[in-house]
XYZ file of C-alpha atoms in Angstrom:
702
model
C 193.752 71.868 -104.531
C 190.693 73.480 -106.054
C 188.034 73.997 -103.634
C 184.645 73.005 -104.897
C 181.021 74.993 -105.551
C 179.572 74.289 -102.356
C 176.257 74.372 -102.681
C 173.287 77.642 -104.189
C 175.177 80.730 -102.482
C 178.459 80.151 -102.348
C 180.437 79.035 -105.425
C 180.420 82.163 -106.845
C 181.818 83.857 -103.425
C 185.559 84.639 -103.229
C 188.220 86.106 -101.537
C 186.966 88.635 -99.784
C 189.723 91.674 -99.823
C 190.107 91.914 -96.150
C 191.580 87.872 -96.444
C 193.252 88.744 -98.834
C 194.535 91.302 -97.227
C 195.125 89.357 -94.584
C 197.556 86.063 -96.666
C 199.586 89.496 -97.513
C 200.353 90.047 -94.052
C 201.007 86.356 -93.076
C 202.791 86.094 -96.844
C 205.314 89.301 -95.537
C 205.999 87.650 -92.349
C 206.998 85.129 -92.600
C 210.161 86.379 -95.355
C 210.920 89.238 -92.935
C 211.378 86.567 -89.573
C 212.456 83.796 -91.522
C 215.027 83.967 -88.570
C 212.711 82.638 -85.689
C 210.169 79.522 -85.562
C 206.469 80.783 -87.103
C 204.161 81.512 -84.057
C 202.344 78.356 -84.987
C 201.331 75.640 -82.802
C 204.146 73.056 -83.273
C 202.582 69.932 -80.834
C 203.918 67.436 -82.912
C 199.957 66.438 -81.612
C 198.986 62.286 -81.140
C 199.268 60.961 -84.371
C 202.458 61.489 -84.372
C 203.255 59.877 -81.289
C 201.203 56.811 -82.369
C 201.986 56.530 -86.530
C 205.546 58.037 -86.381
C 207.231 58.655 -90.115
C 203.932 56.992 -91.578
C 202.423 60.077 -90.873
C 204.185 61.372 -93.753
C 203.262 59.235 -96.792
C 204.712 59.791 -100.132
C 201.387 61.605 -101.345
C 202.591 64.312 -98.863
C 206.427 64.103 -99.959
C 205.422 64.248 -103.389
C 202.941 67.400 -102.857
C 205.892 69.939 -100.401
C 208.095 69.170 -103.317
C 205.795 70.956 -105.868
C 204.246 73.532 -103.675
C 206.021 76.953 -104.157
C 206.746 76.676 -107.834
C 205.326 78.608 -109.429
C 206.993 77.571 -112.808
C 209.407 74.569 -113.101
C 211.824 75.913 -113.432
C 211.210 77.638 -110.748
C 213.869 76.894 -107.428
C 212.596 75.564 -104.456
C 212.113 78.263 -101.189
C 210.288 77.678 -98.262
C 209.529 81.278 -97.710
C 207.088 80.080 -100.826
C 206.012 77.204 -99.947
C 204.929 78.342 -96.283
C 203.118 81.719 -98.193
C 201.055 79.266 -100.360
C 200.105 77.007 -97.916
C 198.601 79.296 -95.198
C 196.519 81.215 -98.617
C 194.785 77.289 -99.718
C 194.278 76.847 -95.473
C 193.079 79.742 -94.741
C 190.296 79.619 -98.195
C 189.851 75.977 -97.216
C 189.053 76.942 -93.229
C 186.851 79.509 -94.824
C 184.775 77.140 -97.203
C 184.354 75.571 -93.577
C 182.601 78.196 -91.799
C 180.213 79.007 -94.826
C 179.677 74.823 -95.787
C 178.886 74.723 -92.284
C 176.139 77.189 -91.666
C 174.810 76.656 -95.444
C 174.269 73.349 -94.050
C 172.827 74.604 -91.067
C 170.772 76.316 -92.685
C 168.834 73.599 -95.771
C 168.817 71.203 -92.651
C 166.206 73.723 -90.740
C 164.257 74.111 -93.538
C 163.858 69.921 -94.771
C 162.572 69.863 -90.856
C 160.248 72.532 -91.787
C 159.078 71.407 -95.731
C 160.399 67.678 -95.466
C 160.731 68.846 -99.890
C 161.668 66.292 -102.576
C 164.339 69.701 -103.426
C 166.163 69.335 -99.981
C 166.088 65.860 -99.625
C 167.854 65.008 -102.790
C 170.212 68.593 -102.166
C 171.319 67.118 -98.127
C 173.261 64.273 -99.641
C 175.596 65.931 -102.853
C 176.513 68.419 -100.339
C 177.610 65.643 -98.126
C 179.268 64.981 -100.174
C 180.507 67.482 -100.492
C 181.474 68.236 -96.775
C 184.056 64.755 -96.585
C 186.037 66.281 -99.411
C 186.130 69.495 -98.206
C 186.988 67.777 -94.533
C 190.275 65.563 -96.498
C 191.206 68.032 -98.289
C 191.592 70.916 -94.936
C 193.672 67.383 -92.646
C 195.800 66.795 -95.872
C 196.929 70.705 -95.807
C 197.103 70.287 -92.483
C 198.827 66.783 -92.472
C 201.145 69.155 -95.134
C 201.880 71.944 -92.645
C 202.846 69.696 -89.805
C 205.727 68.198 -92.521
C 206.665 71.781 -93.198
C 207.486 72.201 -89.393
C 208.539 69.568 -88.901
C 211.979 69.992 -90.959
C 212.591 72.892 -89.755
C 215.605 73.540 -87.533
C 217.214 69.830 -86.889
C 220.904 69.010 -87.176
C 223.120 65.788 -87.803
C 223.211 62.933 -85.284
C 227.451 63.765 -85.923
C 226.413 67.217 -84.071
C 224.003 65.648 -81.393
C 227.594 66.032 -78.728
C 227.375 69.325 -80.141
C 224.058 70.289 -78.723
C 225.261 68.870 -75.409
C 228.651 70.802 -75.784
C 226.634 74.509 -76.134
C 224.595 73.568 -72.519
C 227.235 73.128 -70.458
C 229.119 76.640 -68.599
C 232.182 75.692 -68.119
C 233.150 73.545 -71.738
C 237.139 74.224 -71.172
C 236.770 71.087 -68.744
C 234.238 68.977 -70.533
C 235.482 66.094 -72.286
C 234.263 65.235 -76.013
C 231.312 63.210 -76.659
C 231.125 60.709 -78.825
C 227.317 59.871 -79.962
C 227.482 56.697 -79.713
C 227.644 56.704 -75.783
C 224.699 58.836 -75.377
C 222.455 56.642 -77.619
C 221.980 53.597 -79.650
C 220.580 52.180 -83.135
C 219.985 49.569 -84.838
C 219.555 49.641 -88.320
C 216.357 48.450 -90.297
C 215.850 47.897 -93.946
C 214.369 50.712 -96.200
C 211.878 52.999 -95.664
C 208.747 52.909 -96.655
C 208.205 57.304 -96.600
C 211.775 58.334 -97.299
C 213.166 55.038 -99.570
C 216.933 55.579 -97.660
C 218.760 52.332 -97.235
C 220.532 51.875 -94.024
C 217.850 54.265 -91.802
C 219.061 54.096 -88.146
C 216.395 53.749 -85.369
C 217.188 54.169 -81.503
C 216.759 51.934 -79.302
C 218.366 52.823 -76.480
C 220.030 56.524 -75.037
C 220.641 57.560 -71.303
C 218.861 60.622 -70.497
C 221.397 63.120 -71.700
C 221.751 61.361 -74.252
C 217.862 60.942 -75.422
C 217.209 65.397 -75.021
C 219.571 65.607 -77.060
C 218.028 64.112 -79.230
C 215.417 66.117 -79.643
C 217.788 68.826 -82.069
C 217.981 65.185 -84.327
C 216.621 66.506 -87.771
C 214.371 63.505 -88.317
C 213.220 64.181 -84.881
C 209.686 66.003 -85.820
C 209.555 63.291 -88.655
C 209.477 60.373 -86.037
C 207.375 61.179 -83.950
C 210.538 61.320 -81.462
C 209.840 64.821 -79.789
C 205.848 64.560 -78.620
C 206.934 60.419 -77.804
C 209.940 62.191 -75.422
C 207.148 64.885 -73.897
C 205.017 62.049 -72.949
C 207.388 60.038 -71.131
C 210.548 61.645 -70.182
C 209.346 61.663 -66.974
C 210.331 57.830 -66.380
C 214.342 59.449 -66.894
C 214.054 63.097 -66.138
C 212.428 65.616 -63.746
C 209.906 68.823 -65.917
C 212.938 70.692 -63.501
C 215.710 69.181 -65.355
C 213.586 69.014 -69.173
C 213.525 73.049 -68.774
C 216.358 72.810 -67.490
C 218.326 71.370 -70.222
C 216.236 73.499 -72.574
C 217.101 76.660 -71.458
C 221.003 76.075 -71.627
C 220.859 75.731 -74.414
C 218.165 78.764 -75.544
C 220.862 80.796 -73.343
C 223.694 79.572 -75.110
C 223.158 79.928 -78.374
C 220.244 82.894 -78.317
C 223.412 85.918 -79.146
C 224.674 84.276 -82.510
C 221.053 82.907 -83.784
C 220.125 86.084 -85.930
C 223.408 85.815 -87.959
C 222.664 83.114 -90.083
C 220.057 80.517 -90.516
C 221.949 77.546 -91.978
C 223.633 78.120 -88.385
C 223.789 74.855 -86.701
C 223.883 77.268 -83.373
C 220.648 78.956 -85.005
C 218.976 75.804 -86.113
C 219.864 74.803 -82.078
C 218.303 77.686 -80.759
C 215.091 77.769 -82.842
C 214.743 73.813 -82.262
C 214.720 74.248 -78.598
C 212.435 77.281 -79.069
C 210.214 74.565 -80.746
C 209.982 72.244 -78.246
C 209.647 74.707 -75.783
C 206.231 75.852 -78.022
C 205.351 72.065 -78.077
C 205.756 71.208 -74.562
C 203.517 73.612 -73.200
C 200.736 73.300 -75.687
C 200.793 70.152 -75.605
C 201.912 69.618 -71.875
C 200.684 73.068 -69.742
C 197.832 71.193 -67.402
C 199.957 68.116 -66.606
C 203.362 70.202 -66.199
C 203.599 73.357 -65.360
C 199.981 74.407 -64.296
C 201.048 71.907 -60.956
C 204.142 72.979 -60.339
C 204.838 76.728 -59.883
C 207.945 76.575 -59.390
C 208.432 75.419 -62.396
C 206.568 78.133 -64.301
C 208.309 80.414 -62.961
C 211.517 79.674 -64.068
C 210.064 79.289 -67.145
C 208.694 83.256 -66.525
C 211.638 84.518 -65.138
C 213.823 83.488 -67.732
C 211.853 84.900 -71.064
C 211.184 88.386 -69.368
C 214.698 88.571 -68.746
C 216.651 86.824 -71.775
C 214.362 86.373 -74.123
C 211.816 89.694 -74.243
C 214.614 91.737 -74.844
C 216.411 90.351 -77.536
C 213.951 89.028 -79.660
C 209.367 89.003 -80.192
C 209.529 85.913 -78.885
C 209.708 86.256 -75.218
C 205.640 88.035 -75.763
C 205.124 85.316 -77.960
C 206.246 82.693 -75.536
C 204.255 84.565 -72.172
C 201.569 84.821 -73.809
C 200.756 81.466 -75.298
C 201.323 80.431 -71.280
C 198.705 83.372 -70.487
C 196.422 82.079 -72.686
C 196.994 78.599 -71.380
C 196.343 78.906 -68.067
C 193.560 81.460 -68.893
C 192.259 77.830 -70.846
C 193.555 75.334 -68.202
C 190.932 78.252 -65.332
C 188.160 78.471 -67.422
C 188.396 82.183 -68.639
C 188.221 82.767 -71.886
C 188.587 85.847 -71.899
C 191.807 86.697 -71.248
C 192.708 85.671 -74.741
C 193.881 88.116 -76.913
C 192.392 88.955 -80.848
C 194.698 87.663 -82.171
C 194.302 83.927 -80.109
C 190.472 84.077 -80.695
C 190.296 83.867 -84.055
C 192.453 81.032 -83.194
C 190.235 79.417 -81.188
C 187.621 80.354 -83.749
C 189.310 78.365 -86.705
C 190.196 75.327 -84.157
C 186.414 75.133 -83.103
C 184.912 76.057 -87.116
C 187.232 72.928 -87.921
C 186.592 70.922 -84.623
C 182.731 71.651 -85.642
C 183.054 70.167 -89.631
C 184.817 67.770 -88.069
C 182.406 66.827 -85.940
C 178.938 67.050 -88.748
C 181.129 64.778 -90.298
C 181.592 63.071 -88.655
C 178.630 62.370 -87.770
C 177.718 62.052 -91.851
C 179.665 59.128 -92.344
C 177.875 57.267 -88.923
C 175.521 55.708 -90.555
C 177.386 53.873 -93.021
C 180.335 52.812 -90.174
C 178.787 51.482 -88.175
C 177.000 48.808 -90.967
C 180.458 47.049 -90.338
C 180.601 47.891 -86.968
C 181.448 44.952 -85.719
C 183.462 42.752 -82.965
C 185.990 40.575 -82.587
C 184.447 38.179 -80.409
C 186.627 34.573 -79.100
C 185.620 30.830 -80.907
C 182.018 30.500 -78.810
C 180.643 33.320 -78.262
C 178.999 32.870 -82.282
C 175.057 33.335 -80.737
C 176.295 36.765 -79.312
C 175.826 38.116 -82.720
C 172.630 37.656 -83.930
C 172.138 40.847 -81.451
C 174.906 42.602 -81.882
C 173.237 43.284 -85.478
C 170.290 44.031 -84.039
C 170.481 47.755 -83.077
C 169.147 50.327 -81.202
C 166.834 52.250 -83.265
C 169.393 55.671 -83.340
C 168.204 58.461 -84.807
C 170.551 59.817 -87.964
C 170.151 63.004 -88.463
C 172.997 65.343 -89.181
C 172.662 68.251 -86.552
C 171.861 66.617 -83.263
C 168.440 66.414 -82.471
C 167.481 67.696 -78.816
C 166.901 65.118 -76.781
C 163.237 64.395 -76.332
C 162.789 64.787 -72.584
C 160.519 63.759 -70.568
C 160.524 67.252 -68.511
C 159.176 69.806 -69.069
C 158.251 73.774 -67.486
C 154.891 73.217 -66.292
C 156.303 68.994 -64.613
C 155.040 68.657 -61.323
C 158.164 67.007 -60.186
C 161.176 69.157 -58.401
C 164.080 67.806 -59.547
C 166.465 69.770 -56.256
C 164.964 66.933 -54.051
C 165.935 63.571 -56.864
C 165.916 61.081 -54.069
C 162.604 61.727 -53.118
C 162.027 61.583 -57.438
C 163.182 57.601 -56.870
C 163.867 55.656 -60.147
C 160.757 57.000 -62.090
C 162.227 58.634 -63.885
C 165.109 55.949 -65.142
C 162.050 54.206 -65.985
C 160.175 56.676 -67.560
C 162.753 57.774 -70.269
C 164.388 55.901 -72.881
C 167.754 54.161 -72.802
C 168.559 55.994 -75.505
C 167.854 59.852 -74.162
C 169.814 58.559 -71.108
C 172.550 56.716 -73.070
C 173.169 60.231 -74.564
C 173.161 62.115 -70.901
C 175.107 60.028 -69.529
C 178.475 60.078 -72.269
C 177.901 63.570 -72.430
C 178.424 64.095 -68.350
C 181.333 61.073 -68.860
C 182.499 62.508 -71.867
C 182.870 66.509 -69.565
C 185.349 63.833 -67.258
C 187.275 62.795 -69.681
C 187.952 65.943 -71.125
C 189.895 66.422 -68.353
C 192.178 63.898 -68.612
C 195.945 63.608 -71.141
C 197.770 60.558 -72.004
C 201.020 61.344 -69.333
C 197.906 61.063 -66.730
C 197.421 56.482 -67.725
C 200.895 56.819 -66.828
C 202.343 54.477 -63.535
C 200.039 54.280 -62.743
C 200.661 51.989 -59.844
C 202.139 54.577 -57.592
C 198.840 55.498 -57.318
C 197.685 51.931 -56.017
C 195.590 51.415 -58.775
C 195.321 47.840 -58.977
C 193.933 45.445 -61.380
C 189.951 44.247 -59.883
C 189.270 46.095 -57.479
C 188.648 49.867 -56.711
C 191.208 52.226 -56.856
C 191.274 54.787 -54.346
C 189.232 53.130 -50.949
C 186.184 55.363 -49.899
C 187.314 56.627 -47.293
C 190.939 57.243 -48.502
C 190.894 61.047 -50.214
C 193.808 61.276 -52.893
C 196.184 63.523 -51.127
C 196.461 60.818 -48.070
C 197.897 57.915 -51.465
C 201.687 56.568 -50.321
C 204.442 57.545 -54.043
C 206.591 55.643 -52.171
C 205.074 51.364 -53.703
C 205.968 50.857 -57.263
C 206.543 54.976 -58.476
C 207.902 54.831 -61.924
C 208.751 58.131 -62.119
C 212.480 59.460 -60.493
C 211.585 60.610 -57.547
C 211.077 64.525 -57.293
C 209.134 64.624 -59.633
C 205.317 65.521 -59.570
C 202.620 63.379 -60.920
C 199.171 64.582 -61.443
C 195.961 62.241 -59.899
C 193.649 63.006 -61.775
C 192.862 59.803 -63.009
C 192.140 58.205 -59.364
C 188.917 61.760 -59.833
C 187.895 59.539 -63.539
C 188.874 56.996 -61.850
C 186.237 57.344 -58.200
C 184.134 58.751 -61.130
C 183.410 54.994 -63.204
C 183.289 53.500 -59.258
C 180.600 56.131 -58.151
C 178.078 55.406 -61.486
C 178.645 51.415 -60.996
C 177.628 52.230 -57.395
C 174.943 53.855 -58.513
C 173.484 50.986 -60.989
C 173.452 49.073 -58.335
C 171.786 51.003 -56.037
C 168.974 51.383 -57.927
C 168.169 47.864 -58.326
C 168.419 46.558 -55.304
C 166.193 49.664 -54.118
C 163.422 49.138 -55.725
C 160.405 47.885 -53.421
C 158.754 45.056 -56.246
C 160.726 42.577 -58.367
C 158.928 43.939 -61.168
C 159.973 47.289 -61.050
C 163.918 46.076 -60.745
C 162.766 43.872 -63.375
C 162.193 47.033 -65.513
C 164.638 48.936 -64.105
C 167.555 46.151 -64.781
C 166.630 45.382 -68.298
C 166.900 49.690 -69.118
C 170.420 49.802 -67.815
C 171.353 46.544 -69.598
C 169.796 48.464 -73.025
C 171.385 51.855 -71.470
C 174.987 49.520 -71.938
C 174.190 48.234 -75.046
C 173.580 51.097 -76.242
C 176.954 53.992 -74.747
C 178.546 51.026 -76.426
C 177.096 50.976 -80.007
C 177.470 54.492 -79.437
C 182.153 53.460 -78.480
C 181.806 54.695 -74.820
C 182.877 51.489 -73.462
C 183.729 54.046 -69.789
C 179.527 53.935 -68.803
C 179.293 50.775 -70.100
C 181.597 49.422 -68.281
C 180.511 50.871 -65.594
C 177.483 49.820 -66.176
C 178.588 45.857 -66.661
C 180.297 46.339 -62.562
C 177.125 48.158 -61.434
C 175.465 45.167 -62.806
C 177.794 42.084 -61.405
C 177.980 43.301 -57.720
C 177.179 40.565 -55.705
C 174.024 41.103 -54.204
C 172.538 42.023 -57.905
C 173.345 38.756 -59.468
C 172.125 37.130 -57.059
C 168.721 38.764 -56.768
C 165.645 36.633 -58.142
C 164.468 38.718 -60.755
C 167.134 37.725 -62.921
C 165.564 34.418 -63.580
C 162.084 36.728 -64.310
C 164.266 38.440 -66.885
C 163.315 38.794 -70.875
C 166.491 35.961 -72.564
C 166.684 39.104 -74.927
C 167.481 40.938 -72.751
C 169.293 38.214 -70.081
C 171.903 38.386 -73.040
C 173.123 41.635 -73.433
C 174.654 40.601 -70.190
C 176.672 38.027 -72.476
C 177.345 40.455 -75.147
C 179.001 43.606 -72.431
C 181.238 40.555 -71.681
C 182.209 39.559 -75.014
C 183.281 43.168 -75.320
C 185.460 43.061 -71.828
C 187.287 40.797 -73.359
C 187.711 42.311 -76.447
C 189.076 45.236 -74.512
C 191.399 43.893 -72.888
C 192.775 41.666 -75.134
C 195.011 44.225 -77.013
C 195.469 47.879 -76.207
C 194.562 49.562 -79.701
C 192.555 47.316 -80.432
C 190.117 50.481 -80.454
C 192.267 52.235 -83.405
C 192.411 49.841 -85.721
C 190.825 50.800 -88.617
C 189.353 53.823 -89.945
C 185.978 53.248 -87.148
C 188.050 56.143 -84.697
C 189.525 59.498 -86.836
C 184.912 58.855 -88.784
C 182.911 58.120 -85.171
C 183.786 59.101 -81.556
C 184.861 56.907 -78.195
C 185.467 57.040 -74.739
C 187.237 54.452 -73.307
C 187.483 52.554 -70.283
C 189.644 54.246 -67.955
C 190.062 51.525 -65.726
C 190.865 49.224 -68.874
C 193.417 51.602 -70.608
C 195.606 52.048 -67.290
C 195.597 48.525 -67.100
C 197.450 48.137 -71.055
C 199.799 50.827 -69.735
C 201.054 48.428 -66.619
C 201.017 45.764 -68.693
C 202.776 47.727 -71.280
C 205.312 49.028 -67.549
C 206.511 46.335 -66.411
C 210.576 44.330 -66.693
C 212.901 47.223 -66.381
C 214.242 50.551 -68.551
C 217.096 50.293 -68.038
C 219.707 47.989 -70.613
C 222.691 46.554 -68.407
C 224.768 49.667 -69.550
C 222.200 52.353 -67.620
C 220.320 53.625 -71.196
C 217.439 53.458 -70.802
C 214.895 51.330 -73.218
C 213.495 53.872 -75.593
C 211.656 51.456 -77.307
C 209.809 50.903 -73.698
C 209.245 54.448 -74.064
C 207.766 54.636 -77.111
C 205.397 52.182 -77.099
C 203.581 53.209 -73.957
C 203.199 56.661 -75.846
C 201.849 55.054 -79.138
C 199.414 53.149 -75.809
C 199.161 56.351 -74.320
C 198.266 58.825 -78.363
C 194.173 57.274 -78.290
C 193.698 59.846 -75.155
C 194.309 62.820 -77.224
C 193.047 61.144 -81.137
C 189.307 59.884 -78.803
C 189.579 63.904 -77.603
C 189.477 64.678 -81.061
C 186.397 63.839 -82.437
C 183.460 64.717 -79.752
C 180.367 63.614 -79.059
C 177.872 66.047 -80.292
C 174.432 64.946 -78.512
C 171.786 67.623 -77.552
C 172.364 67.942 -73.898
C 169.892 67.150 -71.644
C 170.246 68.926 -68.023
C 168.098 68.589 -66.495
C 167.794 64.945 -67.203
C 171.589 65.682 -66.998
C 171.162 67.615 -63.583
C 168.532 65.125 -61.917
C 171.541 61.749 -62.797
C 173.847 64.000 -61.195
C 171.898 63.105 -58.047
C 171.665 60.452 -57.978
C 174.785 59.121 -58.754
C 175.951 61.683 -55.729
C 173.475 60.540 -53.856
C 174.314 56.717 -54.026
C 178.013 57.338 -54.524
C 178.789 55.808 -51.236
C 176.760 53.330 -51.164
C 176.091 50.365 -48.790
C 174.894 47.823 -51.208
C 174.136 45.702 -49.062
C 173.172 48.009 -45.949
C 170.645 48.957 -48.789
C 169.567 45.691 -50.200
C 168.321 44.247 -46.539
C 166.321 46.392 -46.193
C 164.432 45.734 -49.504
C 162.280 41.854 -48.489
C 162.116 42.178 -52.929
C 166.061 41.077 -52.708
C 165.235 37.585 -51.463
C 163.743 34.242 -53.179
C 160.984 33.885 -50.961
C 158.504 31.226 -50.141
C 155.159 30.868 -51.452
C 153.001 30.878 -47.879
C 151.194 27.504 -49.775
C 153.833 25.580 -50.327
C 156.079 26.643 -46.718
C 152.258 25.650 -44.303
C 152.282 22.321 -46.277
C 155.891 21.745 -45.464
C 154.512 21.723 -41.614
C 151.520 19.572 -42.190
C 153.704 16.709 -43.907
C 156.793 17.436 -40.803
C 153.707 16.637 -38.351
C 151.793 13.982 -40.388
C 155.512 12.320 -40.183
C 155.178 12.889 -36.777
C 152.358 11.373 -35.890
C 152.759 8.139 -37.199
C 155.732 7.415 -35.686
C 153.743 7.496 -32.357
C 151.582 4.853 -33.606
């Protein structure tokens, strides 16, 4: 892979002497510490759980085969591959940063001058940006594959993995792999061209944990799938103890020969432990101080004194804790550099997302069921959405000189909702929703029945706090397994927005104002789902489908074209409920940000959780757990591609206050105080009815 020029002033720049020194140092580190796991990101990521073995195609295999060979006769060396890959990735990352800055400067000049020269240069640079993005993504995939191939053992060694962790090995009866794991055979695999590939079907809890050490566990996506779903068959304490026992029994022998099974078991244990911390710290360690204390105590007493990896693990825990609490300043200098690199990559990912947004949106059509043909016409009529590569500031109606005080948003009323455009409100509601969605984890959507989440009803009664929810009903996790209840907050937030929508409408004192608000909310919802913010779109739909709101007279005088958006939203709801992976189809989710409906996703997971998890012999069905992991992995997939709208903090503050003001409102009570919510009989018609009645009564006396 060779880097192409990115534009004026960048094609001629070479890697600086400092970066060359960093590359050289990185190479020496790899060669000097080949027996220790590399201290880099070990988490396989959502793509591993979603795609499984298909995550690495034949192009990755062939590229890695030729990596690190300067001549055709030269032997393949794992360390040489690592060094060359790090060099390429570092240079491409540098081009990331430079090109982003250069593009931003060009955009600013284009906005000021608007000359033809700038306009002709921007499309060329956009194409180069997309090419650079593909290069970095490919190199990251090769790096992940290189990491995944290390430290695994053959399947016949798996009983040894269990044997090495036992304290009393003399009295342990010999184990056979068939007593731990069940497989089924498949046809020739697409990636490695091997015949008779065995696919894991089921296993005992001990066998499923031992399979983490299999040579292909990382490549098949098993490790990430396990980290999402292990709570169905073992607790966090049991899993941690399993890893620590393997480290304890192999740590003293791991530095002798890197090719021995003991060394592979030890290093794979460290890999899995680090992947667990990186991916699930917020749901397992942050909520369980005893579990975190056990891990820190073990690392400090037994690992830190033998090699430097213990200190690195402790540093990783501290940084994860700092990120959880928002104390980013506690990160070390090395981690700050890494975070800056990741931030730069995310920035370019967001940038390239905006680049491809216009093209992707042209093909953005729903798979509607038969009988919904007319809706397609309105789907093609898009709202005028800004196509700038970098987000433009929202044209807020709030100015510094505004006489409206946002300190009391309840006094302002819905006036600002009507004054702001649907696009403005869509952008800010999307950013507010993204803030809540980014805090959730795929594990939060598991075992939701135990939290009281049900279909077509509010997850948690408003008068009941999350702490009082009983976990004794339909608990699929082990009884001692601690479950984070953030999903309840997510659903309660959704319910608050739906209540706010209904309350704003029924509190309007004129029918004309109600028509304006109904139109505005329908247009906001339309804009939201077109921007793939399905969470807010479905929340607005729920508010509009409130029984009181649906009976308002304002619906009868609503413009027909606007009223039909309601049917369009219902069609989108049917689409979301039709398939648990409908939002992962194609490549749109990779380039366009997405926020799914939390309640719909939870219902899909509940559907997969229906039925038994164990076979007759007591083995747990891994095929069932793998499907669940694949569905919830989309949470991390969507979080990787954030929205980049410019925040309007004043408008957001107003929206927050209005939502908070109405979150516990009784819609029927609010509607009863407003005469605009009732069908009014005209006075003349009413008096005419009385006169006709009196006339008929007089006629009876004659």
